[in-house]
Amino acid sequence: MNSPDTKDRLRAAAEVLFAAKGFRGISVREITELAGANLAAVNYHFGSKASLLVQILEQHVGELNRERLAMLDKLEAEAEANNTPPQLEAVLKAFLAPAVRRFLDEGGEDYPALLSRLHQDPTPELIEALVRIFAPVAERFFAVIRPLAPHLDDTSLLARSMFLKGAMLHSLSDGDRLATALTQGSVRLNDPDRVLSELIAFCAAGFRAPA
């Protein structure tokens, strides 16, 4: 029915289109046309357009979350060995660095743009998928950050964590294009180390700010 790489082509095409137009803004036909597949291919390989999107999310976030948790595990082990709490900046780096490396250093701006687009126009099914994918890692990071910011109640901690995610997604999906346009090219935000450093400094100050 389809060539062996049809599923990968569909996933790649859908990621580009979802990032550009959102989930509701594209049709299955647009995905299959861009992928060079027949109209039934999405349902055949994924079951539905929504299931295709969930697989894209799980593919990217699963790998990022494994890297994040590995870095966090190492931080907590070192902190326990030294009998000192981990540094807030190091905890933030464990969350941010895998995404910055993957999507800025190695390329792949469509996924951060996709997440930004989904947050602007979510559906109940996608909210449920995002919560299921992100919740376990969010809970781990909340548990580590909470004693490092004891002045924050749960509402402030959640709000500032959402600002952290928003700053990351915006920087990785649109940051360099906007910086280039606003400064006529005199300032770029395409250096992964610099972007990571600025994100960590900005977000650490946000968590430390008075409630």
PDB file of C-alpha atoms in Angstrom:
ATOM      1  CA  MET A   1       0.000   0.000   0.000  1.00  0.00           C
ATOM      2  CA  ASN A   2       2.722   2.469   0.967  1.00  0.00           C
ATOM      3  CA  SER A   3       6.498   2.662   0.824  1.00  0.00           C
ATOM      4  CA  PRO A   4       8.413   1.699   3.990  1.00  0.00           C
ATOM      5  CA  ASP A   5       9.164   5.305   4.944  1.00  0.00           C
ATOM      6  CA  THR A   6       5.617   6.624   4.551  1.00  0.00           C
ATOM      7  CA  LYS A   7       5.048   6.810   8.292  1.00  0.00           C
ATOM      8  CA  ASP A   8       8.161   8.941   8.799  1.00  0.00           C
ATOM      9  CA  ARG A   9       7.196  11.201   5.881  1.00  0.00           C
ATOM     10  CA  LEU A  10       3.735  11.698   7.324  1.00  0.00           C
ATOM     11  CA  ARG A  11       5.158  12.553  10.732  1.00  0.00           C
ATOM     12  CA  ALA A  12       7.632  15.056   9.262  1.00  0.00           C
ATOM     13  CA  ALA A  13       5.003  16.687   7.056  1.00  0.00           C
ATOM     14  CA  ALA A  14       2.503  16.943   9.902  1.00  0.00           C
ATOM     15  CA  GLU A  15       5.074  18.523  12.203  1.00  0.00           C
ATOM     16  CA  VAL A  16       5.795  21.272   9.677  1.00  0.00           C
ATOM     17  CA  LEU A  17       2.120  21.921   8.998  1.00  0.00           C
ATOM     18  CA  PHE A  18       0.983  21.789  12.629  1.00  0.00           C
ATOM     19  CA  ALA A  19       3.737  24.289  13.524  1.00  0.00           C
ATOM     20  CA  ALA A  20       2.649  26.638  10.741  1.00  0.00           C
ATOM     21  CA  LYS A  21      -1.149  26.443  11.079  1.00  0.00           C
ATOM     22  CA  GLY A  22      -2.015  24.655  14.313  1.00  0.00           C
ATOM     23  CA  PHE A  23      -3.950  21.427  14.782  1.00  0.00           C
ATOM     24  CA  ARG A  24      -7.314  22.713  13.598  1.00  0.00           C
ATOM     25  CA  GLY A  25      -5.821  24.736  10.771  1.00  0.00           C
ATOM     26  CA  ILE A  26      -4.790  21.833   8.558  1.00  0.00           C
ATOM     27  CA  SER A  27      -6.537  18.865   7.002  1.00  0.00           C
ATOM     28  CA  VAL A  28      -5.483  15.265   6.607  1.00  0.00           C
ATOM     29  CA  ARG A  29      -5.366  15.901   2.861  1.00  0.00           C
ATOM     30  CA  GLU A  30      -2.731  18.633   3.326  1.00  0.00           C
ATOM     31  CA  ILE A  31      -0.588  16.270   5.383  1.00  0.00           C
ATOM     32  CA  THR A  32      -0.779  13.438   2.878  1.00  0.00           C
ATOM     33  CA  GLU A  33      -0.133  15.742  -0.079  1.00  0.00           C
ATOM     34  CA  LEU A  34       2.996  17.190   1.521  1.00  0.00           C
ATOM     35  CA  ALA A  35       4.157  13.687   2.469  1.00  0.00           C
ATOM     36  CA  GLY A  36       3.452  12.289  -0.987  1.00  0.00           C
ATOM     37  CA  ALA A  37       1.104   9.656   0.441  1.00  0.00           C
ATOM     38  CA  ASN A  38      -2.458   8.630  -0.323  1.00  0.00           C
ATOM     39  CA  LEU A  39      -5.369  10.095   1.604  1.00  0.00           C
ATOM     40  CA  ALA A  40      -5.935   6.983   3.734  1.00  0.00           C
ATOM     41  CA  ALA A  41      -2.332   6.836   4.954  1.00  0.00           C
ATOM     42  CA  VAL A  42      -2.835   8.889   8.146  1.00  0.00           C
ATOM     43  CA  ASN A  43      -5.645   6.666   9.404  1.00  0.00           C
ATOM     44  CA  TYR A  44      -3.780   3.540   8.302  1.00  0.00           C
ATOM     45  CA  HIS A  45      -0.573   4.380  10.167  1.00  0.00           C
ATOM     46  CA  PHE A  46      -1.818   6.481  13.095  1.00  0.00           C
ATOM     47  CA  GLY A  47      -5.574   6.019  13.438  1.00  0.00           C
ATOM     48  CA  SER A  48      -6.414   9.730  13.257  1.00  0.00           C
ATOM     49  CA  LYS A  49      -4.949  13.198  12.866  1.00  0.00           C
ATOM     50  CA  ALA A  50      -5.041  13.644  16.663  1.00  0.00           C
ATOM     51  CA  SER A  51      -3.162  10.375  17.221  1.00  0.00           C
ATOM     52  CA  LEU A  52      -0.541  11.484  14.705  1.00  0.00           C
ATOM     53  CA  LEU A  53       0.014  14.689  16.663  1.00  0.00           C
ATOM     54  CA  VAL A  54       0.252  12.822  19.961  1.00  0.00           C
ATOM     55  CA  GLN A  55       2.922  10.540  18.486  1.00  0.00           C
ATOM     56  CA  ILE A  56       4.913  13.591  17.364  1.00  0.00           C
ATOM     57  CA  LEU A  57       4.711  15.016  20.881  1.00  0.00           C
ATOM     58  CA  GLU A  58       5.684  11.725  22.491  1.00  0.00           C
ATOM     59  CA  GLN A  59       8.590  11.219  20.095  1.00  0.00           C
ATOM     60  CA  HIS A  60      10.198  14.565  20.918  1.00  0.00           C
ATOM     61  CA  VAL A  61       9.243  14.953  24.556  1.00  0.00           C
ATOM     62  CA  GLY A  62      10.052  11.369  25.509  1.00  0.00           C
ATOM     63  CA  GLU A  63      13.689  11.779  24.535  1.00  0.00           C
ATOM     64  CA  LEU A  64      13.973  15.248  26.074  1.00  0.00           C
ATOM     65  CA  ASN A  65      12.408  14.073  29.325  1.00  0.00           C
ATOM     66  CA  ARG A  66      14.819  11.151  29.617  1.00  0.00           C
ATOM     67  CA  GLU A  67      17.743  13.563  29.241  1.00  0.00           C
ATOM     68  CA  ARG A  68      16.220  15.998  31.730  1.00  0.00           C
ATOM     69  CA  LEU A  69      15.629  13.346  34.363  1.00  0.00           C
ATOM     70  CA  ALA A  70      19.119  11.904  33.907  1.00  0.00           C
ATOM     71  CA  MET A  71      20.637  15.340  34.498  1.00  0.00           C
ATOM     72  CA  LEU A  72      18.367  15.908  37.491  1.00  0.00           C
ATOM     73  CA  ASP A  73      19.232  12.502  38.974  1.00  0.00           C
ATOM     74  CA  LYS A  74      22.923  13.354  38.700  1.00  0.00           C
ATOM     75  CA  LEU A  75      22.395  16.741  40.370  1.00  0.00           C
ATOM     76  CA  GLU A  76      20.473  15.220  43.251  1.00  0.00           C
ATOM     77  CA  ALA A  77      23.097  12.510  43.743  1.00  0.00           C
ATOM     78  CA  GLU A  78      25.881  15.091  43.843  1.00  0.00           C
ATOM     79  CA  ALA A  79      23.899  17.273  46.235  1.00  0.00           C
ATOM     80  CA  GLU A  80      23.278  14.319  48.550  1.00  0.00           C
ATOM     81  CA  ALA A  81      26.954  13.332  48.458  1.00  0.00           C
ATOM     82  CA  ASN A  82      27.996  16.896  49.332  1.00  0.00           C
ATOM     83  CA  ASN A  83      25.164  17.333  51.837  1.00  0.00           C
ATOM     84  CA  THR A  84      24.139  20.580  50.114  1.00  0.00           C
ATOM     85  CA  PRO A  85      21.038  21.469  48.093  1.00  0.00           C
ATOM     86  CA  PRO A  86      21.421  21.705  44.317  1.00  0.00           C
ATOM     87  CA  GLN A  87      21.833  25.158  42.827  1.00  0.00           C
ATOM     88  CA  LEU A  88      18.723  26.634  41.235  1.00  0.00           C
ATOM     89  CA  GLU A  89      20.656  27.472  38.064  1.00  0.00           C
ATOM     90  CA  ALA A  90      21.819  23.864  37.755  1.00  0.00           C
ATOM     91  CA  VAL A  91      18.250  22.589  38.111  1.00  0.00           C
ATOM     92  CA  LEU A  92      17.055  24.997  35.433  1.00  0.00           C
ATOM     93  CA  LYS A  93      19.911  23.908  33.181  1.00  0.00           C
ATOM     94  CA  ALA A  94      18.787  20.289  33.531  1.00  0.00           C
ATOM     95  CA  PHE A  95      15.373  21.308  32.201  1.00  0.00           C
ATOM     96  CA  LEU A  96      16.470  23.749  29.504  1.00  0.00           C
ATOM     97  CA  ALA A  97      19.735  22.381  28.114  1.00  0.00           C
ATOM     98  CA  PRO A  98      18.347  19.264  26.370  1.00  0.00           C
ATOM     99  CA  ALA A  99      15.804  21.368  24.455  1.00  0.00           C
ATOM    100  CA  VAL A 100      18.288  24.102  23.543  1.00  0.00           C
ATOM    101  CA  ARG A 101      20.810  21.542  22.300  1.00  0.00           C
ATOM    102  CA  ARG A 102      18.275  19.594  20.290  1.00  0.00           C
ATOM    103  CA  PHE A 103      16.340  22.405  18.686  1.00  0.00           C
ATOM    104  CA  LEU A 104      18.878  25.223  18.422  1.00  0.00           C
ATOM    105  CA  ASP A 105      22.261  23.539  18.212  1.00  0.00           C
ATOM    106  CA  GLU A 106      21.182  20.520  16.148  1.00  0.00           C
ATOM    107  CA  GLY A 107      18.358  22.261  14.289  1.00  0.00           C
ATOM    108  CA  GLY A 108      14.639  21.490  14.304  1.00  0.00           C
ATOM    109  CA  GLU A 109      12.682  24.664  14.966  1.00  0.00           C
ATOM    110  CA  ASP A 110       9.355  23.162  13.897  1.00  0.00           C
ATOM    111  CA  TYR A 111       8.749  21.354  17.179  1.00  0.00           C
ATOM    112  CA  PRO A 112       9.090  24.397  19.513  1.00  0.00           C
ATOM    113  CA  ALA A 113       6.920  26.347  17.059  1.00  0.00           C
ATOM    114  CA  LEU A 114       4.431  23.479  17.127  1.00  0.00           C
ATOM    115  CA  LEU A 115       4.193  23.523  20.910  1.00  0.00           C
ATOM    116  CA  SER A 116       3.786  27.295  20.918  1.00  0.00           C
ATOM    117  CA  ARG A 117       0.988  27.005  18.366  1.00  0.00           C
ATOM    118  CA  LEU A 118      -0.779  24.264  20.346  1.00  0.00           C
ATOM    119  CA  HIS A 119      -0.705  26.347  23.505  1.00  0.00           C
ATOM    120  CA  GLN A 120      -2.402  29.171  21.604  1.00  0.00           C
ATOM    121  CA  ASP A 121      -5.207  26.961  20.247  1.00  0.00           C
ATOM    122  CA  PRO A 122      -5.506  23.788  22.331  1.00  0.00           C
ATOM    123  CA  THR A 123      -8.201  21.149  22.085  1.00  0.00           C
ATOM    124  CA  PRO A 124      -9.370  19.074  25.075  1.00  0.00           C
ATOM    125  CA  GLU A 125      -7.738  15.954  23.619  1.00  0.00           C
ATOM    126  CA  LEU A 126      -4.409  17.702  23.152  1.00  0.00           C
ATOM    127  CA  ILE A 127      -4.476  19.248  26.611  1.00  0.00           C
ATOM    128  CA  GLU A 128      -4.988  15.758  28.020  1.00  0.00           C
ATOM    129  CA  ALA A 129      -2.051  14.441  25.979  1.00  0.00           C
ATOM    130  CA  LEU A 130       0.225  17.308  26.979  1.00  0.00           C
ATOM    131  CA  VAL A 131      -0.605  16.855  30.652  1.00  0.00           C
ATOM    132  CA  ARG A 132       0.055  13.113  30.453  1.00  0.00           C
ATOM    133  CA  ILE A 133       3.391  13.654  28.706  1.00  0.00           C
ATOM    134  CA  PHE A 134       4.678  16.558  30.778  1.00  0.00           C
ATOM    135  CA  ALA A 135       3.212  15.890  34.224  1.00  0.00           C
ATOM    136  CA  PRO A 136       5.713  13.287  35.532  1.00  0.00           C
ATOM    137  CA  VAL A 137       8.721  15.460  34.693  1.00  0.00           C
ATOM    138  CA  ALA A 138       7.018  18.635  35.932  1.00  0.00           C
ATOM    139  CA  GLU A 139       6.329  16.982  39.283  1.00  0.00           C
ATOM    140  CA  ARG A 140       9.985  15.964  39.661  1.00  0.00           C
ATOM    141  CA  PHE A 141      11.226  19.460  38.911  1.00  0.00           C
ATOM    142  CA  PHE A 142       8.595  21.068  41.164  1.00  0.00           C
ATOM    143  CA  ALA A 143       9.778  18.868  44.030  1.00  0.00           C
ATOM    144  CA  VAL A 144      13.385  19.990  43.560  1.00  0.00           C
ATOM    145  CA  ILE A 145      12.663  23.680  42.962  1.00  0.00           C
ATOM    146  CA  ARG A 146      10.128  24.100  45.786  1.00  0.00           C
ATOM    147  CA  PRO A 147      12.688  24.101  48.663  1.00  0.00           C
ATOM    148  CA  LEU A 148      14.958  26.365  46.596  1.00  0.00           C
ATOM    149  CA  ALA A 149      12.170  28.972  46.415  1.00  0.00           C
ATOM    150  CA  PRO A 150      10.411  28.614  49.787  1.00  0.00           C
ATOM    151  CA  HIS A 151       8.842  32.079  49.500  1.00  0.00           C
ATOM    152  CA  LEU A 152       6.582  30.896  46.655  1.00  0.00           C
ATOM    153  CA  ASP A 153       3.228  29.250  47.219  1.00  0.00           C
ATOM    154  CA  ASP A 154       1.924  26.619  44.817  1.00  0.00           C
ATOM    155  CA  THR A 155       0.206  29.189  42.596  1.00  0.00           C
ATOM    156  CA  SER A 156       3.348  31.284  42.191  1.00  0.00           C
ATOM    157  CA  LEU A 157       5.502  28.210  41.626  1.00  0.00           C
ATOM    158  CA  LEU A 158       3.183  26.930  38.899  1.00  0.00           C
ATOM    159  CA  ALA A 159       2.858  30.351  37.270  1.00  0.00           C
ATOM    160  CA  ARG A 160       6.605  30.899  37.144  1.00  0.00           C
ATOM    161  CA  SER A 161       7.141  27.376  35.833  1.00  0.00           C
ATOM    162  CA  MET A 162       4.731  28.177  33.008  1.00  0.00           C
ATOM    163  CA  PHE A 163       6.659  31.382  32.308  1.00  0.00           C
ATOM    164  CA  LEU A 164       9.835  29.276  32.173  1.00  0.00           C
ATOM    165  CA  LYS A 165       8.291  26.987  29.561  1.00  0.00           C
ATOM    166  CA  GLY A 166       6.935  29.930  27.594  1.00  0.00           C
ATOM    167  CA  ALA A 167      10.288  31.711  27.524  1.00  0.00           C
ATOM    168  CA  MET A 168      11.992  28.523  26.355  1.00  0.00           C
ATOM    169  CA  LEU A 169       9.503  27.840  23.553  1.00  0.00           C
ATOM    170  CA  HIS A 170       9.499  31.443  22.357  1.00  0.00           C
ATOM    171  CA  SER A 171      13.295  31.630  22.326  1.00  0.00           C
ATOM    172  CA  LEU A 172      13.679  28.374  20.419  1.00  0.00           C
ATOM    173  CA  SER A 173      10.893  28.888  17.881  1.00  0.00           C
ATOM    174  CA  ASP A 174      10.967  32.631  17.129  1.00  0.00           C
ATOM    175  CA  GLY A 175      13.773  34.221  19.108  1.00  0.00           C
ATOM    176  CA  ASP A 176      16.423  34.504  16.418  1.00  0.00           C
ATOM    177  CA  ARG A 177      14.009  35.600  13.688  1.00  0.00           C
ATOM    178  CA  LEU A 178      12.545  38.334  15.893  1.00  0.00           C
ATOM    179  CA  ALA A 179      15.934  39.475  17.168  1.00  0.00           C
ATOM    180  CA  THR A 180      17.255  39.698  13.616  1.00  0.00           C
ATOM    181  CA  ALA A 181      14.216  41.657  12.448  1.00  0.00           C
ATOM    182  CA  LEU A 182      14.126  44.020  15.432  1.00  0.00           C
ATOM    183  CA  THR A 183      17.832  44.867  15.248  1.00  0.00           C
ATOM    184  CA  GLN A 184      18.310  44.677  11.470  1.00  0.00           C
ATOM    185  CA  GLY A 185      20.640  41.753  12.023  1.00  0.00           C
ATOM    186  CA  SER A 186      22.963  43.405  14.552  1.00  0.00           C
ATOM    187  CA  VAL A 187      21.836  41.017  17.318  1.00  0.00           C
ATOM    188  CA  ARG A 188      21.279  37.282  16.817  1.00  0.00           C
ATOM    189  CA  LEU A 189      19.893  34.676  19.201  1.00  0.00           C
ATOM    190  CA  ASN A 190      21.312  31.639  17.428  1.00  0.00           C
ATOM    191  CA  ASP A 191      24.237  30.798  19.724  1.00  0.00           C
ATOM    192  CA  PRO A 192      23.017  27.837  21.838  1.00  0.00           C
ATOM    193  CA  ASP A 193      25.396  28.537  24.737  1.00  0.00           C
ATOM    194  CA  ARG A 194      24.423  32.206  24.919  1.00  0.00           C
ATOM    195  CA  VAL A 195      20.699  31.493  24.631  1.00  0.00           C
ATOM    196  CA  LEU A 196      20.929  28.843  27.349  1.00  0.00           C
ATOM    197  CA  SER A 197      22.903  31.168  29.626  1.00  0.00           C
ATOM    198  CA  GLU A 198      20.412  34.007  29.177  1.00  0.00           C
ATOM    199  CA  LEU A 199      17.418  31.712  29.696  1.00  0.00           C
ATOM    200  CA  ILE A 200      18.869  30.320  32.926  1.00  0.00           C
ATOM    201  CA  ALA A 201      19.709  33.780  34.274  1.00  0.00           C
ATOM    202  CA  PHE A 202      16.278  35.159  33.388  1.00  0.00           C
ATOM    203  CA  CYS A 203      14.315  32.226  34.814  1.00  0.00           C
ATOM    204  CA  ALA A 204      16.417  31.956  37.980  1.00  0.00           C
ATOM    205  CA  ALA A 205      15.744  35.641  38.693  1.00  0.00           C
ATOM    206  CA  GLY A 206      12.052  34.997  38.118  1.00  0.00           C
ATOM    207  CA  PHE A 207      11.915  32.172  40.651  1.00  0.00           C
ATOM    208  CA  ARG A 208      13.863  34.248  43.184  1.00  0.00           C
ATOM    209  CA  ALA A 209      11.738  37.364  42.821  1.00  0.00           C
ATOM    210  CA  PRO A 210       9.458  38.173  45.778  1.00  0.00           C
ATOM    211  CA  ALA A 211       6.005  36.639  45.723  1.00  0.00           C
TER     212      ALA A 211
END
